[in-house]
């Protein structure tokens, strides 16, 4: 009798867990070529150590689905070129239909040269970089494969403006 109750209880827990959708993507399609960030030698996914997410991404095309990488610079709004600003919080944010930014998908702080790199797993839509109360010009991503955007510039207004 006790065995039957344990089995039924285990089945009940298993059914309850199925209501939560999974966000895990099974990598099944071997990569044809590699990005510049992948190692030159073969990635051993069956070795003694667990592979990192980057190792899997370099070995399978569909493991990189939804990965975003955005790099750029935070500049002050003074002058034609602007000066880099260090230590500003920078965020990758979705932009809604009304042009308002949503919650951050990734955050970082600008380095001494004003540079930043943001990485996140995101869905298709309109995106922008927010920093110091300012937004970069938004762009649209169609949702296919991983994507990268370089040299995004965010012009932050001077205090009091």
PDB file of C-alpha atoms in Angstrom:
ATOM      1  CA  UNK A   1       0.000   0.000   0.000  1.00  0.00           C
ATOM      2  CA  UNK A   2       2.809   2.425   0.894  1.00  0.00           C
ATOM      3  CA  UNK A   3       4.529   1.711  -2.444  1.00  0.00           C
ATOM      4  CA  UNK A   4       1.344   2.584  -4.359  1.00  0.00           C
ATOM      5  CA  UNK A   5       1.060   5.911  -2.501  1.00  0.00           C
ATOM      6  CA  UNK A   6       4.705   6.794  -3.233  1.00  0.00           C
ATOM      7  CA  UNK A   7       4.246   6.015  -6.950  1.00  0.00           C
ATOM      8  CA  UNK A   8       1.010   8.027  -7.157  1.00  0.00           C
ATOM      9  CA  UNK A   9       2.615  10.920  -5.274  1.00  0.00           C
ATOM     10  CA  UNK A  10       5.589  10.922  -7.635  1.00  0.00           C
ATOM     11  CA  UNK A  11       3.299  10.890 -10.667  1.00  0.00           C
ATOM     12  CA  UNK A  12       1.306  13.771  -9.213  1.00  0.00           C
ATOM     13  CA  UNK A  13       4.461  15.865  -8.764  1.00  0.00           C
ATOM     14  CA  UNK A  14       5.572  15.096 -12.316  1.00  0.00           C
ATOM     15  CA  UNK A  15       2.240  16.205 -13.786  1.00  0.00           C
ATOM     16  CA  UNK A  16       2.324  19.448 -11.767  1.00  0.00           C
ATOM     17  CA  UNK A  17       5.772  20.335 -13.079  1.00  0.00           C
ATOM     18  CA  UNK A  18       4.709  20.031 -16.714  1.00  0.00           C
ATOM     19  CA  UNK A  19       2.597  23.195 -16.513  1.00  0.00           C
ATOM     20  CA  UNK A  20       5.730  25.342 -16.467  1.00  0.00           C
ATOM     21  CA  UNK A  21       7.031  25.910 -20.016  1.00  0.00           C
ATOM     22  CA  UNK A  22      10.711  25.298 -20.563  1.00  0.00           C
ATOM     23  CA  UNK A  23      13.042  27.856 -22.131  1.00  0.00           C
ATOM     24  CA  UNK A  24      15.812  25.388 -22.871  1.00  0.00           C
ATOM     25  CA  UNK A  25      16.768  24.915 -26.536  1.00  0.00           C
ATOM     26  CA  UNK A  26      18.105  21.500 -27.495  1.00  0.00           C
ATOM     27  CA  UNK A  27      21.074  21.895 -29.846  1.00  0.00           C
ATOM     28  CA  UNK A  28      20.680  19.431 -32.683  1.00  0.00           C
ATOM     29  CA  UNK A  29      22.036  21.042 -35.869  1.00  0.00           C
ATOM     30  CA  UNK A  30      25.854  20.818 -36.227  1.00  0.00           C
ATOM     31  CA  UNK A  31      27.476  24.144 -37.047  1.00  0.00           C
ATOM     32  CA  UNK A  32      28.774  24.778 -40.544  1.00  0.00           C
ATOM     33  CA  UNK A  33      31.613  27.219 -39.962  1.00  0.00           C
ATOM     34  CA  UNK A  34      32.263  29.183 -36.813  1.00  0.00           C
ATOM     35  CA  UNK A  35      32.214  32.746 -35.573  1.00  0.00           C
ATOM     36  CA  UNK A  36      35.383  34.628 -34.687  1.00  0.00           C
ATOM     37  CA  UNK A  37      34.729  33.995 -30.977  1.00  0.00           C
ATOM     38  CA  UNK A  38      34.860  30.180 -31.318  1.00  0.00           C
ATOM     39  CA  UNK A  39      38.082  28.249 -30.610  1.00  0.00           C
ATOM     40  CA  UNK A  40      40.174  27.108 -33.575  1.00  0.00           C
ATOM     41  CA  UNK A  41      40.305  23.477 -32.464  1.00  0.00           C
ATOM     42  CA  UNK A  42      37.396  21.046 -32.133  1.00  0.00           C
ATOM     43  CA  UNK A  43      35.187  21.418 -29.075  1.00  0.00           C
ATOM     44  CA  UNK A  44      34.954  18.193 -27.068  1.00  0.00           C
ATOM     45  CA  UNK A  45      31.389  17.923 -25.756  1.00  0.00           C
ATOM     46  CA  UNK A  46      31.952  14.422 -24.346  1.00  0.00           C
ATOM     47  CA  UNK A  47      35.123  15.010 -22.314  1.00  0.00           C
ATOM     48  CA  UNK A  48      35.691  14.961 -18.570  1.00  0.00           C
ATOM     49  CA  UNK A  49      34.700  18.607 -18.054  1.00  0.00           C
ATOM     50  CA  UNK A  50      31.256  20.065 -18.660  1.00  0.00           C
ATOM     51  CA  UNK A  51      31.154  22.242 -21.791  1.00  0.00           C
ATOM     52  CA  UNK A  52      30.320  25.910 -21.375  1.00  0.00           C
ATOM     53  CA  UNK A  53      27.453  27.585 -23.204  1.00  0.00           C
ATOM     54  CA  UNK A  54      29.991  29.061 -25.615  1.00  0.00           C
ATOM     55  CA  UNK A  55      31.375  25.594 -26.429  1.00  0.00           C
ATOM     56  CA  UNK A  56      27.917  24.334 -27.275  1.00  0.00           C
ATOM     57  CA  UNK A  57      27.158  27.465 -29.297  1.00  0.00           C
ATOM     58  CA  UNK A  58      30.331  26.993 -31.328  1.00  0.00           C
ATOM     59  CA  UNK A  59      29.423  23.382 -32.106  1.00  0.00           C
ATOM     60  CA  UNK A  60      25.704  23.664 -32.872  1.00  0.00           C
ATOM     61  CA  UNK A  61      23.928  26.328 -34.940  1.00  0.00           C
ATOM     62  CA  UNK A  62      20.626  26.204 -33.074  1.00  0.00           C
ATOM     63  CA  UNK A  63      22.262  26.576 -29.638  1.00  0.00           C
ATOM     64  CA  UNK A  64      22.836  30.256 -30.398  1.00  0.00           C
ATOM     65  CA  UNK A  65      19.175  31.005 -31.180  1.00  0.00           C
ATOM     66  CA  UNK A  66      18.170  34.310 -29.636  1.00  0.00           C
ATOM     67  CA  UNK A  67      21.631  35.324 -28.463  1.00  0.00           C
ATOM     68  CA  UNK A  68      22.297  39.037 -28.767  1.00  0.00           C
ATOM     69  CA  UNK A  69      25.570  40.918 -28.477  1.00  0.00           C
ATOM     70  CA  UNK A  70      25.596  44.724 -28.566  1.00  0.00           C
ATOM     71  CA  UNK A  71      28.727  46.874 -28.243  1.00  0.00           C
ATOM     72  CA  UNK A  72      29.095  50.623 -28.228  1.00  0.00           C
ATOM     73  CA  UNK A  73      30.065  53.800 -26.423  1.00  0.00           C
ATOM     74  CA  UNK A  74      28.386  56.167 -23.957  1.00  0.00           C
ATOM     75  CA  UNK A  75      29.194  59.807 -24.796  1.00  0.00           C
ATOM     76  CA  UNK A  76      28.207  63.146 -23.295  1.00  0.00           C
ATOM     77  CA  UNK A  77      26.018  65.352 -25.481  1.00  0.00           C
ATOM     78  CA  UNK A  78      28.418  68.290 -25.497  1.00  0.00           C
ATOM     79  CA  UNK A  79      30.291  69.160 -28.676  1.00  0.00           C
ATOM     80  CA  UNK A  80      30.123  67.470 -32.055  1.00  0.00           C
ATOM     81  CA  UNK A  81      31.920  64.261 -31.045  1.00  0.00           C
ATOM     82  CA  UNK A  82      31.177  64.017 -27.330  1.00  0.00           C
ATOM     83  CA  UNK A  83      33.451  62.703 -24.611  1.00  0.00           C
ATOM     84  CA  UNK A  84      33.319  59.129 -23.288  1.00  0.00           C
ATOM     85  CA  UNK A  85      31.652  58.698 -19.896  1.00  0.00           C
ATOM     86  CA  UNK A  86      32.851  56.070 -17.412  1.00  0.00           C
ATOM     87  CA  UNK A  87      30.646  54.179 -14.942  1.00  0.00           C
ATOM     88  CA  UNK A  88      27.230  54.816 -16.486  1.00  0.00           C
ATOM     89  CA  UNK A  89      24.722  51.961 -16.191  1.00  0.00           C
ATOM     90  CA  UNK A  90      23.879  50.694 -19.680  1.00  0.00           C
ATOM     91  CA  UNK A  91      20.937  48.402 -20.509  1.00  0.00           C
ATOM     92  CA  UNK A  92      19.578  46.527 -23.519  1.00  0.00           C
ATOM     93  CA  UNK A  93      15.827  47.251 -23.493  1.00  0.00           C
ATOM     94  CA  UNK A  94      12.842  46.290 -25.663  1.00  0.00           C
ATOM     95  CA  UNK A  95      10.888  49.156 -27.215  1.00  0.00           C
ATOM     96  CA  UNK A  96       7.069  48.895 -27.277  1.00  0.00           C
ATOM     97  CA  UNK A  97       4.754  50.103 -30.079  1.00  0.00           C
ATOM     98  CA  UNK A  98       4.505  53.561 -28.470  1.00  0.00           C
ATOM     99  CA  UNK A  99       8.319  53.895 -28.419  1.00  0.00           C
ATOM    100  CA  UNK A 100       8.689  53.423 -24.646  1.00  0.00           C
ATOM    101  CA  UNK A 101      11.515  51.272 -23.233  1.00  0.00           C
ATOM    102  CA  UNK A 102      10.671  48.124 -21.276  1.00  0.00           C
ATOM    103  CA  UNK A 103      12.585  46.205 -18.615  1.00  0.00           C
ATOM    104  CA  UNK A 104      16.280  45.530 -19.149  1.00  0.00           C
ATOM    105  CA  UNK A 105      17.274  42.251 -20.811  1.00  0.00           C
ATOM    106  CA  UNK A 106      20.938  42.869 -19.881  1.00  0.00           C
ATOM    107  CA  UNK A 107      22.862  45.529 -17.954  1.00  0.00           C
ATOM    108  CA  UNK A 108      26.474  46.590 -17.504  1.00  0.00           C
ATOM    109  CA  UNK A 109      28.517  49.710 -16.725  1.00  0.00           C
ATOM    110  CA  UNK A 110      30.586  51.687 -19.201  1.00  0.00           C
ATOM    111  CA  UNK A 111      34.376  51.288 -18.982  1.00  0.00           C
ATOM    112  CA  UNK A 112      36.903  54.194 -18.671  1.00  0.00           C
ATOM    113  CA  UNK A 113      36.644  54.808 -22.427  1.00  0.00           C
ATOM    114  CA  UNK A 114      32.826  54.823 -22.295  1.00  0.00           C
ATOM    115  CA  UNK A 115      32.670  51.403 -23.973  1.00  0.00           C
ATOM    116  CA  UNK A 116      30.187  48.653 -23.143  1.00  0.00           C
ATOM    117  CA  UNK A 117      29.277  45.121 -24.213  1.00  0.00           C
ATOM    118  CA  UNK A 118      25.823  43.660 -23.548  1.00  0.00           C
ATOM    119  CA  UNK A 119      24.929  39.988 -24.013  1.00  0.00           C
ATOM    120  CA  UNK A 120      21.491  38.413 -23.566  1.00  0.00           C
ATOM    121  CA  UNK A 121      19.103  35.806 -24.933  1.00  0.00           C
ATOM    122  CA  UNK A 122      16.199  37.798 -26.395  1.00  0.00           C
ATOM    123  CA  UNK A 123      13.231  37.479 -28.740  1.00  0.00           C
ATOM    124  CA  UNK A 124      12.373  39.342 -31.928  1.00  0.00           C
ATOM    125  CA  UNK A 125      11.184  42.939 -31.772  1.00  0.00           C
ATOM    126  CA  UNK A 126      12.418  46.515 -31.487  1.00  0.00           C
ATOM    127  CA  UNK A 127      15.432  47.088 -29.229  1.00  0.00           C
ATOM    128  CA  UNK A 128      17.545  50.022 -28.003  1.00  0.00           C
ATOM    129  CA  UNK A 129      20.340  50.757 -25.547  1.00  0.00           C
ATOM    130  CA  UNK A 130      19.455  52.921 -22.531  1.00  0.00           C
ATOM    131  CA  UNK A 131      22.091  54.846 -20.567  1.00  0.00           C
ATOM    132  CA  UNK A 132      21.928  57.841 -18.242  1.00  0.00           C
ATOM    133  CA  UNK A 133      18.346  58.732 -19.144  1.00  0.00           C
ATOM    134  CA  UNK A 134      18.996  58.572 -22.897  1.00  0.00           C
ATOM    135  CA  UNK A 135      18.193  55.972 -25.581  1.00  0.00           C
ATOM    136  CA  UNK A 136      20.113  54.956 -28.678  1.00  0.00           C
ATOM    137  CA  UNK A 137      18.199  54.934 -31.953  1.00  0.00           C
ATOM    138  CA  UNK A 138      16.083  51.736 -31.890  1.00  0.00           C
ATOM    139  CA  UNK A 139      16.540  48.850 -34.322  1.00  0.00           C
ATOM    140  CA  UNK A 140      14.437  45.815 -35.212  1.00  0.00           C
ATOM    141  CA  UNK A 141      15.499  42.179 -34.960  1.00  0.00           C
ATOM    142  CA  UNK A 142      13.492  39.575 -36.911  1.00  0.00           C
ATOM    143  CA  UNK A 143      14.180  36.672 -34.537  1.00  0.00           C
ATOM    144  CA  UNK A 144      16.352  34.506 -36.803  1.00  0.00           C
ATOM    145  CA  UNK A 145      19.546  33.129 -35.322  1.00  0.00           C
ATOM    146  CA  UNK A 146      21.989  34.984 -33.110  1.00  0.00           C
ATOM    147  CA  UNK A 147      22.687  38.632 -33.836  1.00  0.00           C
ATOM    148  CA  UNK A 148      25.317  41.207 -33.119  1.00  0.00           C
ATOM    149  CA  UNK A 149      25.256  44.988 -33.352  1.00  0.00           C
ATOM    150  CA  UNK A 150      28.450  47.027 -33.048  1.00  0.00           C
ATOM    151  CA  UNK A 151      29.271  50.701 -32.523  1.00  0.00           C
ATOM    152  CA  UNK A 152      26.009  51.776 -30.865  1.00  0.00           C
ATOM    153  CA  UNK A 153      26.409  55.303 -29.510  1.00  0.00           C
ATOM    154  CA  UNK A 154      24.317  56.704 -26.690  1.00  0.00           C
ATOM    155  CA  UNK A 155      24.502  60.478 -26.197  1.00  0.00           C
ATOM    156  CA  UNK A 156      23.807  61.238 -22.518  1.00  0.00           C
ATOM    157  CA  UNK A 157      22.624  64.759 -21.656  1.00  0.00           C
ATOM    158  CA  UNK A 158      24.746  66.761 -19.233  1.00  0.00           C
ATOM    159  CA  UNK A 159      23.373  67.091 -15.667  1.00  0.00           C
ATOM    160  CA  UNK A 160      20.762  69.854 -15.457  1.00  0.00           C
ATOM    161  CA  UNK A 161      19.685  69.629 -19.104  1.00  0.00           C
TER     162      UNK A 161
END
